[in-house]
């Protein structure tokens, strides 16, 4: 447990102007047009990489002319995307024929059922997290939040005015939007890991309550809060909003509406990088090949068969889960065991997964996009 120093608390007051044990208003800057949020996509995880994760940097992806498997049932094939350098950083979709992907230095791409096409943007920031509602895309890049519809004229932007990095965004069915944030340095003010956007156009957000600590009185927990560095968030509609992060810290927030978060004890110290969930279950992956499964009551460590730092996880049930990471690592869980999926001669870093169904899974990363299942 960590207590914020008097100096830290004074800096928070200077930045925010309002401080209480449960609510902290933060100053943000925004330039916006107009739009409206609605219902989110199901089970959407988002993740922010470490500063040294190599996003946008060079790497050994294998021979550019490497042979690939056909895009057929039971194969993981490589698919051409309009990306000439860097990474596919996030993939999310609304359906099989409405899939979006972000890339290095502001790249934005869309798949409409036939091919990936480039979408014009005026941004040069690398997006680390992407969340879809039926009307909009919400994107995180550093301390910027961008939301837009299908047309360029719908773009709205917000910049968090404090020394923190955003690591995820989630929009609840009622339209409430929440941001996960972490400190960029040890001198950054200590704040709760989740903030709510009070008014996008009015440039205002406020912190949620500090997460509760099992076995600790709530007032004592608020007076001496447990710090968390969230690296990823995952919204499971009608169930929970999850944060996972460094030292295997996990927080669960009940939703509809959002309630007070609570730390969920984990028998691990691994840094967690990504999460995906359904019902009361959560899958989290991270350093050293760590794969953890929470069944609603107990955590179960899985044997991944690898020691690489796993970057992404997505699934459809407890018998159909996908994981990806560096060195061309793609793993699939069938409910009994994890199996390595062949990616041919590709050796790059894979960072994001999304799918509409068991036979329609997209996996993106360093200069590459892969698809599991048949394509037109």
mmCIF file of C-alpha atoms in Angstrom:
data_model
loop_
_atom_site.group_PDB
_atom_site.id
_atom_site.type_symbol
_atom_site.label_atom_id
_atom_site.label_comp_id
_atom_site.label_asym_id
_atom_site.label_seq_id
_atom_site.Cartn_x
_atom_site.Cartn_y
_atom_site.Cartn_z
ATOM 1 C CA UNK A 1 0.000 0.000 0.000
ATOM 2 C CA UNK A 2 1.311 3.450 -0.879
ATOM 3 C CA UNK A 3 0.469 6.784 0.706
ATOM 4 C CA UNK A 4 0.718 9.952 -1.418
ATOM 5 C CA UNK A 5 3.098 12.535 -0.020
ATOM 6 C CA UNK A 6 2.042 16.060 0.981
ATOM 7 C CA UNK A 7 3.961 17.379 -2.017
ATOM 8 C CA UNK A 8 2.057 15.103 -4.359
ATOM 9 C CA UNK A 9 -1.257 16.161 -2.883
ATOM 10 C CA UNK A 10 -0.379 19.847 -3.301
ATOM 11 C CA UNK A 11 0.507 19.258 -6.938
ATOM 12 C CA UNK A 12 -2.853 17.567 -7.484
ATOM 13 C CA UNK A 13 -4.667 20.555 -5.969
ATOM 14 C CA UNK A 14 -2.699 22.914 -8.230
ATOM 15 C CA UNK A 15 -3.600 20.881 -11.313
ATOM 16 C CA UNK A 16 -7.194 20.204 -10.473
ATOM 17 C CA UNK A 17 -8.423 22.805 -8.059
ATOM 18 C CA UNK A 18 -10.732 20.273 -6.351
ATOM 19 C CA UNK A 19 -9.694 17.363 -4.150
ATOM 20 C CA UNK A 20 -11.655 14.988 -1.949
ATOM 21 C CA UNK A 21 -11.085 11.381 -0.930
ATOM 22 C CA UNK A 22 -13.402 10.265 -3.711
ATOM 23 C CA UNK A 23 -13.610 12.918 -6.447
ATOM 24 C CA UNK A 24 -10.801 14.759 -8.208
ATOM 25 C CA UNK A 25 -11.552 17.176 -11.048
ATOM 26 C CA UNK A 26 -8.759 17.432 -13.615
ATOM 27 C CA UNK A 27 -8.194 20.144 -16.191
ATOM 28 C CA UNK A 28 -8.263 19.049 -19.833
ATOM 29 C CA UNK A 29 -7.942 20.853 -23.141
ATOM 30 C CA UNK A 30 -10.165 20.062 -26.128
ATOM 31 C CA UNK A 31 -11.140 21.229 -29.603
ATOM 32 C CA UNK A 32 -14.352 19.613 -30.789
ATOM 33 C CA UNK A 33 -17.160 19.554 -33.318
ATOM 34 C CA UNK A 34 -20.282 17.522 -32.534
ATOM 35 C CA UNK A 35 -21.357 13.888 -32.204
ATOM 36 C CA UNK A 36 -22.947 11.452 -29.764
ATOM 37 C CA UNK A 37 -21.928 8.212 -28.111
ATOM 38 C CA UNK A 38 -24.112 5.114 -27.914
ATOM 39 C CA UNK A 39 -23.611 1.454 -27.203
ATOM 40 C CA UNK A 40 -20.102 -0.050 -27.171
ATOM 41 C CA UNK A 41 -18.729 -3.081 -28.966
ATOM 42 C CA UNK A 42 -18.800 -6.274 -26.889
ATOM 43 C CA UNK A 43 -15.856 -7.322 -24.771
ATOM 44 C CA UNK A 44 -13.515 -4.633 -26.035
ATOM 45 C CA UNK A 45 -10.005 -4.690 -24.600
ATOM 46 C CA UNK A 46 -7.537 -1.873 -25.057
ATOM 47 C CA UNK A 47 -3.888 -1.713 -24.167
ATOM 48 C CA UNK A 48 -1.056 0.792 -23.973
ATOM 49 C CA UNK A 49 2.525 -0.382 -24.625
ATOM 50 C CA UNK A 50 5.556 0.384 -22.505
ATOM 51 C CA UNK A 51 7.597 3.364 -23.682
ATOM 52 C CA UNK A 52 10.337 0.977 -24.818
ATOM 53 C CA UNK A 53 8.057 -1.486 -26.596
ATOM 54 C CA UNK A 54 9.375 -0.501 -29.998
ATOM 55 C CA UNK A 55 6.152 0.788 -31.553
ATOM 56 C CA UNK A 56 7.064 2.392 -34.835
ATOM 57 C CA UNK A 57 10.610 1.096 -34.736
ATOM 58 C CA UNK A 58 12.458 -1.339 -36.976
ATOM 59 C CA UNK A 59 12.391 -5.065 -36.467
ATOM 60 C CA UNK A 60 12.985 -8.409 -38.139
ATOM 61 C CA UNK A 61 9.670 -9.381 -39.687
ATOM 62 C CA UNK A 62 11.196 -11.888 -42.051
ATOM 63 C CA UNK A 63 11.491 -11.778 -45.832
ATOM 64 C CA UNK A 64 9.166 -9.214 -47.412
ATOM 65 C CA UNK A 65 8.453 -11.790 -50.160
ATOM 66 C CA UNK A 66 7.895 -14.654 -47.717
ATOM 67 C CA UNK A 67 5.360 -17.273 -48.822
ATOM 68 C CA UNK A 68 1.992 -17.180 -47.081
ATOM 69 C CA UNK A 69 -0.822 -19.643 -46.537
ATOM 70 C CA UNK A 70 -4.081 -19.147 -48.445
ATOM 71 C CA UNK A 71 -6.913 -17.340 -46.674
ATOM 72 C CA UNK A 72 -9.000 -20.455 -46.129
ATOM 73 C CA UNK A 73 -10.679 -22.185 -43.203
ATOM 74 C CA UNK A 74 -8.141 -23.387 -40.647
ATOM 75 C CA UNK A 75 -5.326 -21.148 -41.917
ATOM 76 C CA UNK A 76 -3.716 -17.969 -40.619
ATOM 77 C CA UNK A 77 -2.931 -15.979 -43.761
ATOM 78 C CA UNK A 78 -1.207 -12.645 -44.249
ATOM 79 C CA UNK A 79 -3.384 -9.881 -45.710
ATOM 80 C CA UNK A 80 -2.194 -6.735 -47.464
ATOM 81 C CA UNK A 81 -2.816 -3.453 -45.636
ATOM 82 C CA UNK A 82 -1.988 0.154 -46.625
ATOM 83 C CA UNK A 83 0.860 0.437 -44.123
ATOM 84 C CA UNK A 84 4.402 1.084 -45.389
ATOM 85 C CA UNK A 85 6.199 1.244 -42.034
ATOM 86 C CA UNK A 86 5.676 0.701 -38.326
ATOM 87 C CA UNK A 87 2.868 -1.275 -36.736
ATOM 88 C CA UNK A 88 -0.786 -2.122 -36.808
ATOM 89 C CA UNK A 89 -1.437 -0.985 -33.236
ATOM 90 C CA UNK A 90 -5.132 -1.713 -32.610
ATOM 91 C CA UNK A 91 -7.998 -3.558 -34.317
ATOM 92 C CA UNK A 92 -11.705 -3.352 -33.438
ATOM 93 C CA UNK A 93 -14.875 -4.043 -35.368
ATOM 94 C CA UNK A 94 -18.645 -3.906 -35.321
ATOM 95 C CA UNK A 95 -19.173 -6.821 -37.687
ATOM 96 C CA UNK A 96 -17.380 -9.052 -40.186
ATOM 97 C CA UNK A 97 -17.592 -6.304 -42.822
ATOM 98 C CA UNK A 98 -16.964 -3.278 -40.611
ATOM 99 C CA UNK A 99 -13.501 -3.532 -39.068
ATOM 100 C CA UNK A 100 -11.147 -0.669 -38.157
ATOM 101 C CA UNK A 101 -7.409 -0.651 -37.488
ATOM 102 C CA UNK A 102 -4.927 1.989 -36.402
ATOM 103 C CA UNK A 103 -1.232 2.189 -37.140
ATOM 104 C CA UNK A 104 1.963 4.088 -36.566
ATOM 105 C CA UNK A 105 1.905 7.904 -36.903
ATOM 106 C CA UNK A 106 -1.806 8.394 -37.277
ATOM 107 C CA UNK A 107 -2.541 5.623 -39.779
ATOM 108 C CA UNK A 108 -6.222 4.649 -39.889
ATOM 109 C CA UNK A 109 -7.579 1.767 -41.987
ATOM 110 C CA UNK A 110 -10.981 0.213 -42.653
ATOM 111 C CA UNK A 111 -12.069 -3.213 -43.884
ATOM 112 C CA UNK A 112 -15.471 -3.288 -45.564
ATOM 113 C CA UNK A 113 -15.597 -6.924 -46.576
ATOM 114 C CA UNK A 114 -13.235 -6.965 -49.560
ATOM 115 C CA UNK A 115 -9.957 -5.187 -48.745
ATOM 116 C CA UNK A 116 -8.284 -2.868 -46.254
ATOM 117 C CA UNK A 117 -8.323 0.781 -47.341
ATOM 118 C CA UNK A 118 -6.623 3.852 -45.910
ATOM 119 C CA UNK A 119 -8.742 6.524 -44.197
ATOM 120 C CA UNK A 120 -7.509 10.120 -44.397
ATOM 121 C CA UNK A 121 -6.688 11.731 -41.040
ATOM 122 C CA UNK A 122 -4.897 14.892 -39.932
ATOM 123 C CA UNK A 123 -3.176 13.172 -37.002
ATOM 124 C CA UNK A 124 0.433 12.031 -36.690
ATOM 125 C CA UNK A 125 0.121 10.447 -33.231
ATOM 126 C CA UNK A 126 0.382 6.680 -32.863
ATOM 127 C CA UNK A 127 -2.850 5.286 -31.439
ATOM 128 C CA UNK A 128 -2.405 2.711 -28.680
ATOM 129 C CA UNK A 129 -6.071 1.964 -27.916
ATOM 130 C CA UNK A 130 -9.246 1.876 -29.988
ATOM 131 C CA UNK A 131 -12.864 1.534 -28.854
ATOM 132 C CA UNK A 132 -15.963 1.486 -31.070
ATOM 133 C CA UNK A 133 -19.526 2.555 -30.463
ATOM 134 C CA UNK A 134 -22.153 2.169 -33.205
ATOM 135 C CA UNK A 135 -21.548 5.785 -34.237
ATOM 136 C CA UNK A 136 -17.945 6.568 -33.403
ATOM 137 C CA UNK A 137 -14.348 5.511 -33.037
ATOM 138 C CA UNK A 138 -12.621 6.491 -29.786
ATOM 139 C CA UNK A 139 -8.828 6.531 -30.002
ATOM 140 C CA UNK A 140 -6.091 7.016 -27.407
ATOM 141 C CA UNK A 141 -2.631 8.378 -28.234
ATOM 142 C CA UNK A 142 -0.465 9.501 -25.324
ATOM 143 C CA UNK A 143 -2.629 11.981 -23.416
ATOM 144 C CA UNK A 144 -4.911 12.693 -26.399
ATOM 145 C CA UNK A 145 -8.441 11.363 -26.872
ATOM 146 C CA UNK A 146 -9.888 11.464 -30.392
ATOM 147 C CA UNK A 147 -13.417 10.527 -31.330
ATOM 148 C CA UNK A 148 -14.834 10.519 -34.834
ATOM 149 C CA UNK A 149 -17.544 9.124 -37.064
ATOM 150 C CA UNK A 150 -17.023 7.787 -40.552
ATOM 151 C CA UNK A 151 -16.492 11.259 -42.045
ATOM 152 C CA UNK A 152 -13.407 13.473 -41.402
ATOM 153 C CA UNK A 153 -15.602 16.421 -40.387
ATOM 154 C CA UNK A 154 -16.806 14.572 -37.300
ATOM 155 C CA UNK A 155 -13.405 14.536 -35.555
ATOM 156 C CA UNK A 156 -13.267 15.828 -31.980
ATOM 157 C CA UNK A 157 -10.156 15.918 -29.795
ATOM 158 C CA UNK A 158 -9.299 16.260 -26.131
ATOM 159 C CA UNK A 159 -5.924 16.509 -24.412
ATOM 160 C CA UNK A 160 -5.472 15.610 -20.768
ATOM 161 C CA UNK A 161 -3.818 18.588 -19.102
ATOM 162 C CA UNK A 162 -1.837 16.623 -16.512
ATOM 163 C CA UNK A 163 1.441 14.635 -16.632
ATOM 164 C CA UNK A 164 -0.226 11.267 -17.142
ATOM 165 C CA UNK A 165 -0.552 8.850 -20.057
ATOM 166 C CA UNK A 166 -3.886 7.398 -21.083
ATOM 167 C CA UNK A 167 -3.904 3.626 -21.387
ATOM 168 C CA UNK A 168 -7.475 2.845 -22.358
ATOM 169 C CA UNK A 169 -10.980 4.131 -23.043
ATOM 170 C CA UNK A 170 -14.386 2.541 -22.531
ATOM 171 C CA UNK A 171 -17.852 3.911 -23.312
ATOM 172 C CA UNK A 172 -20.764 2.412 -21.377
ATOM 173 C CA UNK A 173 -24.176 1.772 -23.001
ATOM 174 C CA UNK A 174 -25.522 4.942 -21.329
ATOM 175 C CA UNK A 175 -22.838 7.028 -23.069
ATOM 176 C CA UNK A 176 -20.593 7.556 -20.034
ATOM 177 C CA UNK A 177 -16.949 7.467 -21.133
ATOM 178 C CA UNK A 178 -14.059 6.454 -18.875
ATOM 179 C CA UNK A 179 -10.303 6.747 -19.323
ATOM 180 C CA UNK A 180 -7.607 4.614 -17.705
ATOM 181 C CA UNK A 181 -4.488 6.573 -16.888
ATOM 182 C CA UNK A 182 -1.051 5.972 -15.430
ATOM 183 C CA UNK A 183 1.749 8.150 -14.146
ATOM 184 C CA UNK A 184 4.519 8.909 -16.636
ATOM 185 C CA UNK A 185 7.129 9.580 -13.934
ATOM 186 C CA UNK A 186 7.423 9.169 -10.184
ATOM 187 C CA UNK A 187 6.859 12.925 -9.916
ATOM 188 C CA UNK A 188 3.436 12.782 -11.566
ATOM 189 C CA UNK A 189 0.570 13.298 -9.102
ATOM 190 C CA UNK A 190 -0.866 10.137 -7.587
ATOM 191 C CA UNK A 191 -4.449 9.825 -8.835
ATOM 192 C CA UNK A 192 -7.016 7.014 -9.128
ATOM 193 C CA UNK A 193 -6.474 4.833 -12.211
ATOM 194 C CA UNK A 194 -9.856 5.627 -13.779
ATOM 195 C CA UNK A 195 -11.392 8.997 -14.678
ATOM 196 C CA UNK A 196 -14.764 9.883 -16.154
ATOM 197 C CA UNK A 197 -15.264 12.362 -18.972
ATOM 198 C CA UNK A 198 -17.817 14.720 -17.451
ATOM 199 C CA UNK A 199 -18.204 16.903 -20.552
ATOM 200 C CA UNK A 200 -16.051 16.390 -23.649
ATOM 201 C CA UNK A 201 -16.739 19.885 -25.027
ATOM 202 C CA UNK A 202 -16.483 21.622 -21.647
ATOM 203 C CA UNK A 203 -12.987 20.180 -21.233
ATOM 204 C CA UNK A 204 -13.717 18.464 -17.932
ATOM 205 C CA UNK A 205 -13.047 15.056 -16.433
ATOM 206 C CA UNK A 206 -13.159 13.804 -12.859
ATOM 207 C CA UNK A 207 -11.582 10.877 -11.097
ATOM 208 C CA UNK A 208 -13.575 7.963 -9.785
ATOM 209 C CA UNK A 209 -13.166 6.731 -6.213
ATOM 210 C CA UNK A 210 -9.998 4.924 -5.254
ATOM 211 C CA UNK A 211 -10.461 1.159 -5.710
ATOM 212 C CA UNK A 212 -11.279 -0.748 -2.551
ATOM 213 C CA UNK A 213 -8.738 -3.170 -1.102
ATOM 214 C CA UNK A 214 -10.070 -6.533 0.137
ATOM 215 C CA UNK A 215 -9.924 -6.718 3.920
ATOM 216 C CA UNK A 216 -9.174 -2.999 4.347
ATOM 217 C CA UNK A 217 -11.676 -0.453 5.669
ATOM 218 C CA UNK A 218 -12.849 1.794 2.764
ATOM 219 C CA UNK A 219 -11.960 5.006 4.622
ATOM 220 C CA UNK A 220 -8.499 3.670 5.390
ATOM 221 C CA UNK A 221 -8.064 2.579 1.771
ATOM 222 C CA UNK A 222 -9.034 6.047 0.532
ATOM 223 C CA UNK A 223 -6.665 7.726 3.002
ATOM 224 C CA UNK A 224 -3.754 5.487 1.983
ATOM 225 C CA UNK A 225 -4.622 4.301 -1.534
ATOM 226 C CA UNK A 226 -3.040 1.435 -3.409
ATOM 227 C CA UNK A 227 -1.328 2.712 -6.544
ATOM 228 C CA UNK A 228 -2.000 1.001 -9.853
ATOM 229 C CA UNK A 229 -0.313 1.358 -13.249
ATOM 230 C CA UNK A 230 -3.031 0.154 -15.648
ATOM 231 C CA UNK A 231 -1.665 -1.095 -18.970
ATOM 232 C CA UNK A 232 -4.967 -2.310 -20.396
ATOM 233 C CA UNK A 233 -8.708 -2.063 -19.931
ATOM 234 C CA UNK A 234 -11.525 -4.397 -20.904
ATOM 235 C CA UNK A 235 -15.231 -3.629 -20.836
ATOM 236 C CA UNK A 236 -17.578 -6.591 -20.508
ATOM 237 C CA UNK A 237 -21.015 -4.987 -21.047
ATOM 238 C CA UNK A 238 -23.551 -5.564 -18.264
ATOM 239 C CA UNK A 239 -20.848 -7.159 -16.116
ATOM 240 C CA UNK A 240 -17.643 -5.239 -15.431
ATOM 241 C CA UNK A 241 -14.945 -2.838 -16.518
ATOM 242 C CA UNK A 242 -11.533 -4.358 -15.816
ATOM 243 C CA UNK A 243 -8.106 -2.743 -15.486
ATOM 244 C CA UNK A 244 -4.900 -4.810 -15.491
ATOM 245 C CA UNK A 245 -1.354 -3.584 -15.049
ATOM 246 C CA UNK A 246 2.075 -3.800 -13.512
ATOM 247 C CA UNK A 247 2.819 -6.359 -10.769
ATOM 248 C CA UNK A 248 -0.331 -8.301 -11.724
ATOM 249 C CA UNK A 249 -2.628 -5.696 -10.218
ATOM 250 C CA UNK A 250 -6.222 -6.116 -11.359
ATOM 251 C CA UNK A 251 -9.219 -3.905 -10.567
ATOM 252 C CA UNK A 252 -12.852 -4.760 -11.302
ATOM 253 C CA UNK A 253 -15.536 -2.049 -11.580
ATOM 254 C CA UNK A 254 -19.211 -3.076 -11.680
ATOM 255 C CA UNK A 255 -21.086 -1.356 -14.509
ATOM 256 C CA UNK A 256 -24.605 -0.176 -15.477
ATOM 257 C CA UNK A 257 -23.880 2.263 -13.926
ATOM 258 C CA UNK A 258 -20.226 2.234 -12.944
ATOM 259 C CA UNK A 259 -19.658 1.446 -9.281
ATOM 260 C CA UNK A 260 -16.623 1.573 -7.015
ATOM 261 C CA UNK A 261 -13.732 -0.556 -8.193
ATOM 262 C CA UNK A 262 -12.083 -3.251 -6.097
ATOM 263 C CA UNK A 263 -8.701 -4.904 -6.368
ATOM 264 C CA UNK A 264 -8.910 -8.597 -7.199
ATOM 265 C CA UNK A 265 -6.110 -10.565 -5.545
ATOM 266 C CA UNK A 266 -3.831 -12.356 -8.007
ATOM 267 C CA UNK A 267 -1.165 -14.889 -7.080
ATOM 268 C CA UNK A 268 1.398 -13.396 -9.443
ATOM 269 C CA UNK A 269 3.784 -10.463 -9.797
ATOM 270 C CA UNK A 270 3.958 -10.483 -13.595
ATOM 271 C CA UNK A 271 3.349 -7.238 -15.454
ATOM 272 C CA UNK A 272 0.073 -7.680 -17.330
ATOM 273 C CA UNK A 273 -0.260 -6.108 -20.777
ATOM 274 C CA UNK A 274 -3.701 -7.075 -22.101
ATOM 275 C CA UNK A 275 -7.070 -8.472 -21.023
ATOM 276 C CA UNK A 276 -10.262 -9.887 -22.493
ATOM 277 C CA UNK A 277 -13.367 -11.039 -20.691
ATOM 278 C CA UNK A 278 -16.896 -12.412 -20.935
ATOM 279 C CA UNK A 279 -19.574 -12.792 -18.264
ATOM 280 C CA UNK A 280 -17.592 -12.876 -14.984
ATOM 281 C CA UNK A 281 -14.498 -14.410 -16.591
ATOM 282 C CA UNK A 282 -11.277 -12.561 -17.408
ATOM 283 C CA UNK A 283 -8.176 -13.582 -19.327
ATOM 284 C CA UNK A 284 -5.003 -11.530 -18.785
ATOM 285 C CA UNK A 285 -1.595 -11.906 -20.435
ATOM 286 C CA UNK A 286 1.803 -10.313 -20.030
ATOM 287 C CA UNK A 287 5.471 -10.715 -19.178
ATOM 288 C CA UNK A 288 7.288 -14.029 -19.335
ATOM 289 C CA UNK A 289 4.539 -15.783 -21.287
ATOM 290 C CA UNK A 290 2.046 -15.202 -18.468
ATOM 291 C CA UNK A 291 -1.550 -16.250 -19.133
ATOM 292 C CA UNK A 292 -4.033 -15.969 -16.262
ATOM 293 C CA UNK A 293 -7.698 -16.992 -16.271
ATOM 294 C CA UNK A 294 -10.174 -15.743 -13.664
ATOM 295 C CA UNK A 295 -13.360 -17.836 -13.528
ATOM 296 C CA UNK A 296 -15.290 -15.396 -11.350
ATOM 297 C CA UNK A 297 -13.907 -16.774 -8.097
ATOM 298 C CA UNK A 298 -10.381 -18.128 -8.624
ATOM 299 C CA UNK A 299 -7.343 -17.346 -10.766
ATOM 300 C CA UNK A 300 -5.786 -20.142 -12.812
ATOM 301 C CA UNK A 301 -2.285 -19.842 -14.296
ATOM 302 C CA UNK A 302 -2.035 -21.355 -17.776
ATOM 303 C CA UNK A 303 0.990 -23.013 -19.385
ATOM 304 C CA UNK A 304 1.595 -20.912 -22.501
ATOM 305 C CA UNK A 305 4.681 -22.816 -23.634
ATOM 306 C CA UNK A 306 6.562 -19.555 -24.250
ATOM 307 C CA UNK A 307 8.544 -16.983 -22.272
ATOM 308 C CA UNK A 308 7.965 -13.975 -24.546
ATOM 309 C CA UNK A 309 5.998 -10.962 -23.332
ATOM 310 C CA UNK A 310 2.469 -11.542 -24.576
ATOM 311 C CA UNK A 311 0.832 -8.396 -25.950
ATOM 312 C CA UNK A 312 -2.758 -9.210 -26.912
ATOM 313 C CA UNK A 313 -5.646 -11.506 -26.006
ATOM 314 C CA UNK A 314 -9.136 -11.927 -27.452
ATOM 315 C CA UNK A 315 -11.695 -14.696 -27.469
ATOM 316 C CA UNK A 316 -15.226 -15.921 -27.919
ATOM 317 C CA UNK A 317 -15.576 -18.368 -25.024
ATOM 318 C CA UNK A 318 -13.433 -20.233 -22.500
ATOM 319 C CA UNK A 319 -12.819 -22.805 -25.229
ATOM 320 C CA UNK A 320 -11.790 -20.336 -27.920
ATOM 321 C CA UNK A 321 -9.144 -17.793 -26.868
ATOM 322 C CA UNK A 322 -6.371 -16.183 -28.935
ATOM 323 C CA UNK A 323 -3.093 -14.652 -27.726
ATOM 324 C CA UNK A 324 -0.279 -12.909 -29.632
ATOM 325 C CA UNK A 325 3.142 -11.400 -28.969
ATOM 326 C CA UNK A 326 6.666 -10.861 -30.323
ATOM 327 C CA UNK A 327 8.658 -13.248 -32.518
ATOM 328 C CA UNK A 328 5.539 -13.991 -34.548
ATOM 329 C CA UNK A 329 3.890 -15.654 -31.555
ATOM 330 C CA UNK A 330 0.255 -16.659 -32.025
ATOM 331 C CA UNK A 331 -1.389 -19.061 -29.558
ATOM 332 C CA UNK A 332 -4.871 -20.576 -29.457
ATOM 333 C CA UNK A 333 -6.694 -22.203 -26.525
ATOM 334 C CA UNK A 334 -9.356 -24.844 -27.210
ATOM 335 C CA UNK A 335 -10.427 -25.338 -23.613
ATOM 336 C CA UNK A 336 -7.821 -28.012 -22.923
ATOM 337 C CA UNK A 337 -4.431 -26.730 -24.049
ATOM 338 C CA UNK A 338 -2.605 -23.897 -25.776
ATOM 339 C CA UNK A 339 -1.332 -24.546 -29.310
ATOM 340 C CA UNK A 340 1.071 -22.482 -31.385
ATOM 341 C CA UNK A 341 -0.350 -21.305 -34.712
ATOM 342 C CA UNK A 342 1.892 -21.291 -37.789
ATOM 343 C CA UNK A 343 2.719 -17.818 -39.152
ATOM 344 C CA UNK A 344 5.250 -19.010 -41.725
ATOM 345 C CA UNK A 345 8.493 -17.033 -41.868
ATOM 346 C CA UNK A 346 7.120 -14.008 -40.021
ATOM 347 C CA UNK A 347 9.123 -13.072 -36.898
ATOM 348 C CA UNK A 348 7.748 -9.625 -36.056
ATOM 349 C CA UNK A 349 5.933 -8.318 -33.011
ATOM 350 C CA UNK A 350 2.167 -8.872 -32.943
ATOM 351 C CA UNK A 351 0.213 -6.452 -30.754
ATOM 352 C CA UNK A 352 -3.536 -6.629 -31.312
ATOM 353 C CA UNK A 353 -6.372 -9.116 -31.932
ATOM 354 C CA UNK A 354 -10.059 -8.786 -32.753
ATOM 355 C CA UNK A 355 -12.617 -11.071 -34.355
ATOM 356 C CA UNK A 356 -16.308 -11.218 -35.173
ATOM 357 C CA UNK A 357 -16.504 -15.026 -34.932
ATOM 358 C CA UNK A 358 -14.380 -18.122 -34.420
ATOM 359 C CA UNK A 359 -13.605 -18.272 -38.145
ATOM 360 C CA UNK A 360 -13.025 -14.526 -38.567
ATOM 361 C CA UNK A 361 -10.068 -13.360 -36.467
ATOM 362 C CA UNK A 362 -7.691 -10.476 -37.279
ATOM 363 C CA UNK A 363 -4.199 -10.213 -35.762
ATOM 364 C CA UNK A 364 -1.975 -7.188 -36.389
ATOM 365 C CA UNK A 365 1.489 -5.974 -35.538
ATOM 366 C CA UNK A 366 4.840 -5.079 -37.002
ATOM 367 C CA UNK A 367 4.301 -4.358 -40.714
ATOM 368 C CA UNK A 368 1.718 -7.122 -40.928
ATOM 369 C CA UNK A 369 -1.931 -8.097 -40.703
ATOM 370 C CA UNK A 370 -3.038 -11.737 -40.434
ATOM 371 C CA UNK A 371 -6.471 -13.323 -40.732
ATOM 372 C CA UNK A 372 -7.780 -16.665 -39.466
ATOM 373 C CA UNK A 373 -10.423 -18.114 -41.741
ATOM 374 C CA UNK A 374 -11.654 -17.705 -45.288
ATOM 375 C CA UNK A 375 -11.843 -14.327 -47.039
ATOM 376 C CA UNK A 376 -13.566 -13.289 -50.293
#
